[in-house]
Amino acid sequence: MSDFAQKLDRYAELIVKVGANVQSGQTVAVNASLDSVELARLVVRKAYEAGARNVKVFWTDEVVTRLKYDLAPDEAFLEEPKWSAAEKLELARAGAASINLMSDDPDLLSGVPGERIANAQKAASRVMKDYRVLSRGFKFSWTIATAPSKGWADKVFPDAPEQERIGLLWEAIFKLVRADREDTLAAWETHLSELKRRADILNAKQYRALRYAAPGTVLTISLPDDHIWLGGRKQNADGVWFVPNLPTEEVYTAPKRDGVRGIVSSTKPLSYAGQIIDGFSFEFEEGRAIRTSAAKGAEALATLVQMDEGAAYLGEVALVPHRSPISDSGLLFYKTLYDENASCHLAVGGAYSSCVAGGADMSQEELSARGLNNSTVHTDFMVGSGELDIFGVNADGSEEPVFIKGAWAF
Amino acid sequence: MSDFAQKLDRYAELIVKVGANVQSGQTVAVNASLDSVELARLVVRKAYEAGARNVKVFWTDEVVTRLKYDLAPDEAFLEEPKWSAAEKLELARAGAASINLMSDDPDLLSGVPGERIANAQKAASRVMKDYRVLSRGFKFSWTIATAPSKGWADKVFPDAPEQERIGLLWEAIFKLVRADREDTLAAWETHLSELKRRADILNAKQYRALRYAAPGTVLTISLPDDHIWLGGRKQNADGVWFVPNLPTEEVYTAPKRDGVRGIVSSTKPLSYAGQIIDGFSFEFEEGRAIRTSAAKGAEALATLVQMDEGAAYLGEVALVPHRSPISDSGLLFYKTLYDENASCHLAVGGAYSSCVAGGADMSQEELSARGLNNSTVHTDFMVGSGELDIFGVNADGSEEPVFIKGAWAF
């Protein structure tokens, strides 16, 4: 087996055994693009070898996606594409695991009229609503991993010779998911334990709020009563654990919907709906983003927070050391799965129900009463840097450092 | 544009404009395998250019299909894969056009236990039943065309250097669909008119039966009252014409279910469900295949006629001259779409409802009362040769030649 084949094999093993943690007799849905055929086929093989009953691959093709944006009539973007949503919902309800291999070109939709993109996003959000409730509630096992595409590799390695870029991106991915190590699964075991240790400490603290201080950022985020910090493994409705993100470096919880105030500035560009948003900031009052600005992609950012009522409120607060394997790579991936795991981040949009005690079994009304935001949107943006300090605010108003200059204080 | 690109372009144009005849504002479903990415993308582009509102591609991958047959547990093949059937049915009901690009390796399932294949075929047949009723009734526009895959090209050109086979198969396809000619669409216009002329003659004749005589074949096929011979173009429920098969050389109608008697021998191998059946024959009594034999693939043949009650009866009788562009190519394609258009053929299984006057609007009960066979199966097999004579039997019992030594008698 070549060196590449060995790493790819470990990566596929990681996706099936740790990410989705496929169980014997389980059905598996794989979402993959035509850019990740080799990895997807290997994942299918390993899923069957792990005992899967049936593995269905939903292939997508970015060329076909772009053709629609370029050539379809305007009204095509207003419709709800019921087509595949019903199928995916049926699988999720039946407890099928979902494996998502992302390869998107961050610039795929560059030049497409913003209204088309916004309409398509809204239509997709509406039709995926029930599925999203199940996935955000961790009712079924799901995982997201990546595979290079030409467009993505071009974006991450613009200065490398063209024919080397995809190989370089593969090597970067292998390193970040620890597939360059012979003991990939054992290394993940250690890593997941460490994330759990951090989350346990924060859960014991039960801070009333977090205060962020960094250049361009003066922000206070209140946390709900009985909030839960999560990191690494999740449990599905059957009590089986899985790891939603490969890689994952974050420990996170839900903010209190109306308890966010101040200004926060992004520290990395955001690839949203095939467009790049950069140099942006939000001003929050009573939880709501009352102002946004962006050096690039201002229109896309404004569209994002107007997607629905909850899109202007925060749904996630996540802590990631500024020094992490991903940020140490010095690469900007233009892909949330990587960039969010290299940086403290926040998300506008819906919160994860498991972030308050008993939340997984609450109705949306109960979750809202507990202070969790509800939205069809959930989009992370990066606020971490080597200059970010975060303080935990105790019930009595006293503060203690959680992050100092971008690193864990404990 | 290279010579290849030009031919591919004409082929895609033919598929969209003649095969599916995509209308402005129409939705289009494309079924394609990972072997036909280039053609599929071009078809998507041309469908949008023809005014399609939305084009959805359902990609399949033979490697994933084979992995399931090799690795999934037995019970996985007994289930109805409801997944994509509901979506395709919804599209068909809404009048979406369906474009099917076939690339299957004829030997894909070689070595797979027959029971798995039979179970999978039955499960798929059950779940596709409603869709099939609409497609066989020509309620919506659909077309089948092909694109080479490595496995298929290996089978058609086993003696050519390996790296040349796919190119050779492309050239053969281009020739047979007239994409090697600058006036592809005009040539099709002429060809479709000629098929209609033949069908018109046969419709005026209204033979009571056809009598087949050839080495190994002594067969009489009764025809229903008011049967209709079809060829080339069909009309969908909205009256828009389309051409289901590219290429198409046949003129066909439905036999009378219980009016088939005698023995018929195949003249070409049949690729059925990823297996090759060769040197086979059927013996019919009162319409039913009471005996089958095969030099190769006997088990698969026996499975086929036992798929359901109607699978042992004939559902199509088709006339194709032995000298046709396809048979003149001297190639054996191991693909029904080609081989059926190079040879007179019959099909076991369900009949096309449009083959009797008013049939498109009849219920299954009415169609059965008119003598049309009903089955989840519809599988063509070749009986044509340079030695086949076919006689039309008039109402008074007199006979006249329809085919003499494999060629039209008129």
PDB file of C-alpha atoms in Angstrom, chain A residues 151-403:
ATOM      1  CA  GLY A 151     -11.248  24.679  -6.516  1.00  0.00           C
ATOM      2  CA  TRP A 152     -10.650  24.306  -2.806  1.00  0.00           C
ATOM      3  CA  ALA A 153      -6.973  23.359  -3.213  1.00  0.00           C
ATOM      4  CA  ASP A 154      -6.448  26.342  -5.524  1.00  0.00           C
ATOM      5  CA  LYS A 155      -7.777  28.593  -2.793  1.00  0.00           C
ATOM      6  CA  VAL A 156      -5.647  27.149   0.038  1.00  0.00           C
ATOM      7  CA  PHE A 157      -2.388  26.819  -1.946  1.00  0.00           C
ATOM      8  CA  PRO A 158      -2.532  29.603  -4.545  1.00  0.00           C
ATOM      9  CA  ASP A 159       1.261  29.907  -4.693  1.00  0.00           C
ATOM     10  CA  ALA A 160       2.089  26.211  -5.138  1.00  0.00           C
ATOM     11  CA  PRO A 161       2.492  24.719  -8.634  1.00  0.00           C
ATOM     12  CA  GLU A 162      -0.984  23.898  -9.884  1.00  0.00           C
ATOM     13  CA  GLN A 163      -0.527  20.147 -10.172  1.00  0.00           C
ATOM     14  CA  GLU A 164       0.753  19.898  -6.588  1.00  0.00           C
ATOM     15  CA  ARG A 165      -2.082  21.699  -4.841  1.00  0.00           C
ATOM     16  CA  ILE A 166      -4.491  18.814  -4.355  1.00  0.00           C
ATOM     17  CA  GLY A 167      -1.678  16.648  -2.983  1.00  0.00           C
ATOM     18  CA  LEU A 168      -0.674  19.382  -0.568  1.00  0.00           C
ATOM     19  CA  LEU A 169      -4.240  19.726   0.643  1.00  0.00           C
ATOM     20  CA  TRP A 170      -4.508  15.972   1.159  1.00  0.00           C
ATOM     21  CA  GLU A 171      -1.317  16.030   3.254  1.00  0.00           C
ATOM     22  CA  ALA A 172      -2.646  18.969   5.297  1.00  0.00           C
ATOM     23  CA  ILE A 173      -5.923  17.151   5.914  1.00  0.00           C
ATOM     24  CA  PHE A 174      -4.177  13.898   6.860  1.00  0.00           C
ATOM     25  CA  LYS A 175      -2.049  15.765   9.393  1.00  0.00           C
ATOM     26  CA  LEU A 176      -4.974  17.592  10.964  1.00  0.00           C
ATOM     27  CA  VAL A 177      -7.065  14.458  11.348  1.00  0.00           C
ATOM     28  CA  ARG A 178      -3.996  12.556  12.600  1.00  0.00           C
ATOM     29  CA  ALA A 179      -4.117  10.127   9.664  1.00  0.00           C
ATOM     30  CA  ASP A 180      -0.388  10.730   9.218  1.00  0.00           C
ATOM     31  CA  ARG A 181       0.130   8.747  12.423  1.00  0.00           C
ATOM     32  CA  GLU A 182       0.082   4.984  12.606  1.00  0.00           C
ATOM     33  CA  ASP A 183      -2.010   5.138  15.783  1.00  0.00           C
ATOM     34  CA  THR A 184      -4.723   7.385  14.372  1.00  0.00           C
ATOM     35  CA  LEU A 185      -7.591   5.936  16.414  1.00  0.00           C
ATOM     36  CA  ALA A 186      -5.597   5.858  19.680  1.00  0.00           C
ATOM     37  CA  ALA A 187      -4.490   9.459  19.152  1.00  0.00           C
ATOM     38  CA  TRP A 188      -8.137  10.427  18.741  1.00  0.00           C
ATOM     39  CA  GLU A 189      -9.026   8.610  21.950  1.00  0.00           C
ATOM     40  CA  THR A 190      -6.482  10.759  23.833  1.00  0.00           C
ATOM     41  CA  HIS A 191      -7.615  13.924  22.098  1.00  0.00           C
ATOM     42  CA  LEU A 192     -11.309  13.312  22.783  1.00  0.00           C
ATOM     43  CA  SER A 193     -10.549  12.686  26.478  1.00  0.00           C
ATOM     44  CA  GLU A 194      -8.749  16.014  26.683  1.00  0.00           C
ATOM     45  CA  LEU A 195     -11.698  17.865  25.151  1.00  0.00           C
ATOM     46  CA  LYS A 196     -13.982  16.174  27.654  1.00  0.00           C
ATOM     47  CA  ARG A 197     -11.722  17.269  30.538  1.00  0.00           C
ATOM     48  CA  ARG A 198     -11.985  20.928  29.453  1.00  0.00           C
ATOM     49  CA  ALA A 199     -15.748  20.687  29.076  1.00  0.00           C
ATOM     50  CA  ASP A 200     -16.065  19.078  32.534  1.00  0.00           C
ATOM     51  CA  ILE A 201     -14.153  21.961  34.139  1.00  0.00           C
ATOM     52  CA  LEU A 202     -16.356  24.571  32.465  1.00  0.00           C
ATOM     53  CA  ASN A 203     -19.515  22.663  33.333  1.00  0.00           C
ATOM     54  CA  ALA A 204     -18.489  22.685  37.002  1.00  0.00           C
ATOM     55  CA  LYS A 205     -17.853  26.454  36.865  1.00  0.00           C
ATOM     56  CA  GLN A 206     -21.308  27.382  35.464  1.00  0.00           C
ATOM     57  CA  TYR A 207     -20.272  30.936  34.600  1.00  0.00           C
ATOM     58  CA  ARG A 208     -23.104  33.446  34.355  1.00  0.00           C
ATOM     59  CA  ALA A 209     -21.439  35.053  31.364  1.00  0.00           C
ATOM     60  CA  LEU A 210     -18.253  35.305  29.304  1.00  0.00           C
ATOM     61  CA  ARG A 211     -16.560  38.640  28.628  1.00  0.00           C
ATOM     62  CA  TYR A 212     -14.469  38.932  25.418  1.00  0.00           C
ATOM     63  CA  ALA A 213     -11.715  41.516  25.003  1.00  0.00           C
ATOM     64  CA  ALA A 214      -9.551  41.844  21.880  1.00  0.00           C
ATOM     65  CA  PRO A 215      -8.773  44.484  19.249  1.00  0.00           C
ATOM     66  CA  GLY A 216     -12.158  45.439  17.770  1.00  0.00           C
ATOM     67  CA  THR A 217     -14.007  43.257  20.248  1.00  0.00           C
ATOM     68  CA  VAL A 218     -15.754  44.274  23.493  1.00  0.00           C
ATOM     69  CA  LEU A 219     -18.441  41.698  24.060  1.00  0.00           C
ATOM     70  CA  THR A 220     -20.379  40.077  26.873  1.00  0.00           C
ATOM     71  CA  ILE A 221     -22.207  36.822  26.310  1.00  0.00           C
ATOM     72  CA  SER A 222     -24.607  35.611  28.996  1.00  0.00           C
ATOM     73  CA  LEU A 223     -25.009  31.868  29.360  1.00  0.00           C
ATOM     74  CA  PRO A 224     -28.290  30.070  30.152  1.00  0.00           C
ATOM     75  CA  ASP A 225     -28.878  28.430  33.550  1.00  0.00           C
ATOM     76  CA  ASP A 226     -27.751  24.788  33.554  1.00  0.00           C
ATOM     77  CA  HIS A 227     -25.876  25.253  30.303  1.00  0.00           C
ATOM     78  CA  ILE A 228     -23.704  22.362  29.179  1.00  0.00           C
ATOM     79  CA  TRP A 229     -20.302  22.644  27.515  1.00  0.00           C
ATOM     80  CA  LEU A 230     -19.769  19.962  24.931  1.00  0.00           C
ATOM     81  CA  GLY A 231     -16.664  18.839  23.103  1.00  0.00           C
ATOM     82  CA  GLY A 232     -15.627  15.898  20.951  1.00  0.00           C
ATOM     83  CA  ARG A 233     -18.098  13.053  21.386  1.00  0.00           C
ATOM     84  CA  LYS A 234     -21.870  13.335  21.305  1.00  0.00           C
ATOM     85  CA  GLN A 235     -24.522  10.732  22.081  1.00  0.00           C
ATOM     86  CA  ASN A 236     -27.374   9.940  19.717  1.00  0.00           C
ATOM     87  CA  ALA A 237     -30.936   9.023  20.709  1.00  0.00           C
ATOM     88  CA  ASP A 238     -29.855   5.408  21.247  1.00  0.00           C
ATOM     89  CA  GLY A 239     -26.989   6.415  23.524  1.00  0.00           C
ATOM     90  CA  VAL A 240     -24.333   5.569  20.918  1.00  0.00           C
ATOM     91  CA  TRP A 241     -21.526   8.134  20.767  1.00  0.00           C
ATOM     92  CA  PHE A 242     -20.234   9.776  17.598  1.00  0.00           C
ATOM     93  CA  VAL A 243     -18.008  12.713  16.656  1.00  0.00           C
ATOM     94  CA  PRO A 244     -19.754  15.284  14.420  1.00  0.00           C
ATOM     95  CA  ASN A 245     -16.621  17.041  13.187  1.00  0.00           C
ATOM     96  CA  LEU A 246     -13.319  15.650  11.930  1.00  0.00           C
ATOM     97  CA  PRO A 247     -11.166  17.426  12.976  1.00  0.00           C
ATOM     98  CA  THR A 248     -12.630  18.926  16.151  1.00  0.00           C
ATOM     99  CA  GLU A 249     -10.773  21.090  18.629  1.00  0.00           C
ATOM    100  CA  GLU A 250     -13.653  23.040  20.137  1.00  0.00           C
ATOM    101  CA  VAL A 251     -15.496  23.089  23.462  1.00  0.00           C
ATOM    102  CA  TYR A 252     -18.795  24.919  23.089  1.00  0.00           C
ATOM    103  CA  THR A 253     -22.172  25.773  24.542  1.00  0.00           C
ATOM    104  CA  ALA A 254     -25.188  27.936  23.741  1.00  0.00           C
ATOM    105  CA  PRO A 255     -25.378  31.643  24.612  1.00  0.00           C
ATOM    106  CA  LYS A 256     -28.467  33.146  26.213  1.00  0.00           C
ATOM    107  CA  ARG A 257     -30.441  34.523  23.295  1.00  0.00           C
ATOM    108  CA  ASP A 258     -31.064  38.043  24.590  1.00  0.00           C
ATOM    109  CA  GLY A 259     -27.918  38.227  26.759  1.00  0.00           C
ATOM    110  CA  VAL A 260     -25.347  39.293  24.164  1.00  0.00           C
ATOM    111  CA  ARG A 261     -24.161  42.919  24.004  1.00  0.00           C
ATOM    112  CA  GLY A 262     -21.207  44.769  22.514  1.00  0.00           C
ATOM    113  CA  ILE A 263     -19.100  44.581  19.392  1.00  0.00           C
ATOM    114  CA  VAL A 264     -17.236  41.591  17.994  1.00  0.00           C
ATOM    115  CA  SER A 265     -14.847  41.606  15.044  1.00  0.00           C
ATOM    116  CA  SER A 266     -14.005  38.639  12.839  1.00  0.00           C
ATOM    117  CA  THR A 267     -10.425  37.416  12.677  1.00  0.00           C
ATOM    118  CA  LYS A 268     -10.740  35.218   9.579  1.00  0.00           C
ATOM    119  CA  PRO A 269     -12.718  35.336   6.363  1.00  0.00           C
ATOM    120  CA  LEU A 270     -15.941  33.369   6.222  1.00  0.00           C
ATOM    121  CA  SER A 271     -16.967  31.264   3.245  1.00  0.00           C
ATOM    122  CA  TYR A 272     -20.753  31.440   3.234  1.00  0.00           C
ATOM    123  CA  ALA A 273     -22.941  30.041   0.471  1.00  0.00           C
ATOM    124  CA  GLY A 274     -20.128  30.059  -2.055  1.00  0.00           C
ATOM    125  CA  GLN A 275     -19.061  33.640  -1.264  1.00  0.00           C
ATOM    126  CA  ILE A 276     -16.232  35.075   0.841  1.00  0.00           C
ATOM    127  CA  ILE A 277     -17.077  37.543   3.632  1.00  0.00           C
ATOM    128  CA  ASP A 278     -14.052  39.245   5.199  1.00  0.00           C
ATOM    129  CA  GLY A 279     -13.099  41.980   7.691  1.00  0.00           C
ATOM    130  CA  PHE A 280     -16.526  42.000   9.272  1.00  0.00           C
ATOM    131  CA  SER A 281     -18.066  42.866  12.635  1.00  0.00           C
ATOM    132  CA  PHE A 282     -21.377  42.696  14.467  1.00  0.00           C
ATOM    133  CA  GLU A 283     -22.834  45.021  17.078  1.00  0.00           C
ATOM    134  CA  PHE A 284     -25.239  43.291  19.461  1.00  0.00           C
ATOM    135  CA  GLU A 285     -27.901  44.825  21.692  1.00  0.00           C
ATOM    136  CA  GLU A 286     -30.045  42.582  23.897  1.00  0.00           C
ATOM    137  CA  GLY A 287     -28.808  39.654  21.838  1.00  0.00           C
ATOM    138  CA  ARG A 288     -29.728  41.061  18.456  1.00  0.00           C
ATOM    139  CA  ALA A 289     -27.188  42.033  15.776  1.00  0.00           C
ATOM    140  CA  ILE A 290     -28.340  45.609  15.228  1.00  0.00           C
ATOM    141  CA  ARG A 291     -25.456  46.469  12.902  1.00  0.00           C
ATOM    142  CA  THR A 292     -23.121  44.544  10.605  1.00  0.00           C
ATOM    143  CA  SER A 293     -20.247  45.753   8.502  1.00  0.00           C
ATOM    144  CA  ALA A 294     -17.799  43.987   6.203  1.00  0.00           C
ATOM    145  CA  ALA A 295     -14.819  45.006   4.100  1.00  0.00           C
ATOM    146  CA  LYS A 296     -15.814  42.265   1.626  1.00  0.00           C
ATOM    147  CA  GLY A 297     -19.139  40.471   1.121  1.00  0.00           C
ATOM    148  CA  ALA A 298     -21.239  43.005   3.068  1.00  0.00           C
ATOM    149  CA  GLU A 299     -24.317  42.078   1.054  1.00  0.00           C
ATOM    150  CA  ALA A 300     -23.928  38.365   1.799  1.00  0.00           C
ATOM    151  CA  LEU A 301     -23.464  39.132   5.510  1.00  0.00           C
ATOM    152  CA  ALA A 302     -26.584  41.314   5.593  1.00  0.00           C
ATOM    153  CA  THR A 303     -28.505  38.533   3.820  1.00  0.00           C
ATOM    154  CA  LEU A 304     -27.276  35.984   6.351  1.00  0.00           C
ATOM    155  CA  VAL A 305     -28.581  37.824   9.424  1.00  0.00           C
ATOM    156  CA  GLN A 306     -31.890  38.476   7.677  1.00  0.00           C
ATOM    157  CA  MET A 307     -32.513  34.851   6.749  1.00  0.00           C
ATOM    158  CA  ASP A 308     -35.091  34.646   9.538  1.00  0.00           C
ATOM    159  CA  GLU A 309     -35.812  36.205  12.930  1.00  0.00           C
ATOM    160  CA  GLY A 310     -33.249  34.045  14.758  1.00  0.00           C
ATOM    161  CA  ALA A 311     -30.469  34.605  12.229  1.00  0.00           C
ATOM    162  CA  ALA A 312     -29.541  37.907  13.909  1.00  0.00           C
ATOM    163  CA  TYR A 313     -28.950  36.216  17.303  1.00  0.00           C
ATOM    164  CA  LEU A 314     -26.103  33.987  18.475  1.00  0.00           C
ATOM    165  CA  GLY A 315     -26.570  30.223  18.755  1.00  0.00           C
ATOM    166  CA  GLU A 316     -23.116  28.981  19.711  1.00  0.00           C
ATOM    167  CA  VAL A 317     -20.086  30.102  21.678  1.00  0.00           C
ATOM    168  CA  ALA A 318     -17.002  27.942  21.143  1.00  0.00           C
ATOM    169  CA  LEU A 319     -13.560  27.989  22.721  1.00  0.00           C
ATOM    170  CA  VAL A 320     -10.509  26.868  20.739  1.00  0.00           C
ATOM    171  CA  PRO A 321      -6.919  27.740  21.595  1.00  0.00           C
ATOM    172  CA  HIS A 322      -5.211  30.026  19.129  1.00  0.00           C
ATOM    173  CA  ARG A 323      -2.370  27.498  19.030  1.00  0.00           C
ATOM    174  CA  SER A 324      -3.982  24.378  17.633  1.00  0.00           C
ATOM    175  CA  PRO A 325      -2.814  21.878  15.046  1.00  0.00           C
ATOM    176  CA  ILE A 326      -4.860  23.761  12.474  1.00  0.00           C
ATOM    177  CA  SER A 327      -3.702  27.278  13.276  1.00  0.00           C
ATOM    178  CA  ASP A 328      -0.146  25.967  13.652  1.00  0.00           C
ATOM    179  CA  SER A 329      -0.399  24.783  10.053  1.00  0.00           C
ATOM    180  CA  GLY A 330      -0.450  28.468   9.122  1.00  0.00           C
ATOM    181  CA  LEU A 331      -3.017  27.714   6.432  1.00  0.00           C
ATOM    182  CA  LEU A 332      -6.306  29.432   5.852  1.00  0.00           C
ATOM    183  CA  PHE A 333      -8.729  26.777   4.710  1.00  0.00           C
ATOM    184  CA  TYR A 334     -11.751  28.920   3.783  1.00  0.00           C
ATOM    185  CA  LYS A 335     -13.800  26.089   5.200  1.00  0.00           C
ATOM    186  CA  THR A 336     -15.664  26.390   8.469  1.00  0.00           C
ATOM    187  CA  LEU A 337     -14.913  22.829   9.547  1.00  0.00           C
ATOM    188  CA  TYR A 338     -11.206  23.695   9.616  1.00  0.00           C
ATOM    189  CA  ASP A 339     -11.178  27.367  10.379  1.00  0.00           C
ATOM    190  CA  GLU A 340     -13.611  26.987  13.290  1.00  0.00           C
ATOM    191  CA  ASN A 341     -11.292  24.458  14.831  1.00  0.00           C
ATOM    192  CA  ALA A 342      -8.383  26.859  14.638  1.00  0.00           C
ATOM    193  CA  SER A 343     -10.094  29.717  16.401  1.00  0.00           C
ATOM    194  CA  CYS A 344     -12.523  30.736  19.105  1.00  0.00           C
ATOM    195  CA  HIS A 345     -15.755  31.312  17.281  1.00  0.00           C
ATOM    196  CA  LEU A 346     -19.394  32.210  17.577  1.00  0.00           C
ATOM    197  CA  ALA A 347     -22.323  31.259  15.390  1.00  0.00           C
ATOM    198  CA  VAL A 348     -25.320  33.256  14.340  1.00  0.00           C
ATOM    199  CA  GLY A 349     -28.460  31.164  14.195  1.00  0.00           C
ATOM    200  CA  GLY A 350     -29.923  28.177  15.986  1.00  0.00           C
ATOM    201  CA  ALA A 351     -28.456  26.690  19.164  1.00  0.00           C
ATOM    202  CA  TYR A 352     -27.794  23.014  19.848  1.00  0.00           C
ATOM    203  CA  SER A 353     -30.520  21.746  22.159  1.00  0.00           C
ATOM    204  CA  SER A 354     -28.061  19.518  24.049  1.00  0.00           C
ATOM    205  CA  CYS A 355     -26.368  22.676  25.391  1.00  0.00           C
ATOM    206  CA  VAL A 356     -28.844  22.916  28.283  1.00  0.00           C
ATOM    207  CA  ALA A 357     -29.618  20.107  30.740  1.00  0.00           C
ATOM    208  CA  GLY A 358     -32.479  17.994  29.405  1.00  0.00           C
ATOM    209  CA  GLY A 359     -32.562  20.056  26.221  1.00  0.00           C
ATOM    210  CA  ALA A 360     -32.437  17.123  23.814  1.00  0.00           C
ATOM    211  CA  ASP A 361     -35.960  16.152  24.874  1.00  0.00           C
ATOM    212  CA  MET A 362     -37.460  19.647  25.006  1.00  0.00           C
ATOM    213  CA  SER A 363     -39.810  21.183  22.469  1.00  0.00           C
ATOM    214  CA  GLN A 364     -38.708  24.311  20.624  1.00  0.00           C
ATOM    215  CA  GLU A 365     -40.955  26.343  22.958  1.00  0.00           C
ATOM    216  CA  GLU A 366     -39.246  24.919  26.028  1.00  0.00           C
ATOM    217  CA  LEU A 367     -35.813  25.541  24.532  1.00  0.00           C
ATOM    218  CA  SER A 368     -36.757  29.143  23.761  1.00  0.00           C
ATOM    219  CA  ALA A 369     -38.002  29.539  27.332  1.00  0.00           C
ATOM    220  CA  ARG A 370     -34.570  28.350  28.477  1.00  0.00           C
ATOM    221  CA  GLY A 371     -33.013  31.113  26.395  1.00  0.00           C
ATOM    222  CA  LEU A 372     -31.801  29.099  23.382  1.00  0.00           C
ATOM    223  CA  ASN A 373     -32.013  30.765  19.979  1.00  0.00           C
ATOM    224  CA  ASN A 374     -34.016  29.170  17.167  1.00  0.00           C
ATOM    225  CA  SER A 375     -33.251  29.687  13.487  1.00  0.00           C
ATOM    226  CA  THR A 376     -32.957  27.818  10.223  1.00  0.00           C
ATOM    227  CA  VAL A 377     -29.420  29.259  10.076  1.00  0.00           C
ATOM    228  CA  HIS A 378     -26.319  28.131  11.915  1.00  0.00           C
ATOM    229  CA  THR A 379     -23.185  29.816  10.625  1.00  0.00           C
ATOM    230  CA  ASP A 380     -19.915  29.969  12.515  1.00  0.00           C
ATOM    231  CA  PHE A 381     -17.558  32.932  12.324  1.00  0.00           C
ATOM    232  CA  MET A 382     -14.075  33.257  13.792  1.00  0.00           C
ATOM    233  CA  VAL A 383     -13.167  35.708  16.532  1.00  0.00           C
ATOM    234  CA  GLY A 384     -10.077  34.039  18.041  1.00  0.00           C
ATOM    235  CA  SER A 385      -6.547  35.396  17.894  1.00  0.00           C
ATOM    236  CA  GLY A 386      -3.380  35.588  19.965  1.00  0.00           C
ATOM    237  CA  GLU A 387      -4.771  38.787  21.438  1.00  0.00           C
ATOM    238  CA  LEU A 388      -8.091  37.479  22.676  1.00  0.00           C
ATOM    239  CA  ASP A 389      -8.776  37.378  26.410  1.00  0.00           C
ATOM    240  CA  ILE A 390     -11.939  35.758  27.723  1.00  0.00           C
ATOM    241  CA  PHE A 391     -13.116  36.049  31.294  1.00  0.00           C
ATOM    242  CA  GLY A 392     -15.662  33.897  33.083  1.00  0.00           C
ATOM    243  CA  VAL A 393     -18.168  35.939  35.068  1.00  0.00           C
ATOM    244  CA  ASN A 394     -19.315  34.176  38.238  1.00  0.00           C
ATOM    245  CA  ALA A 395     -22.778  34.434  39.756  1.00  0.00           C
ATOM    246  CA  ASP A 396     -21.486  37.026  42.240  1.00  0.00           C
ATOM    247  CA  GLY A 397     -20.101  39.189  39.430  1.00  0.00           C
ATOM    248  CA  SER A 398     -16.466  38.300  40.073  1.00  0.00           C
ATOM    249  CA  GLU A 399     -14.379  37.362  37.045  1.00  0.00           C
ATOM    250  CA  GLU A 400     -11.636  34.830  36.339  1.00  0.00           C
ATOM    251  CA  PRO A 401      -9.605  34.253  33.201  1.00  0.00           C
ATOM    252  CA  VAL A 402     -10.685  31.460  30.854  1.00  0.00           C
ATOM    253  CA  PHE A 403      -8.486  32.418  27.898  1.00  0.00           C
TER     254      PHE A 403
END
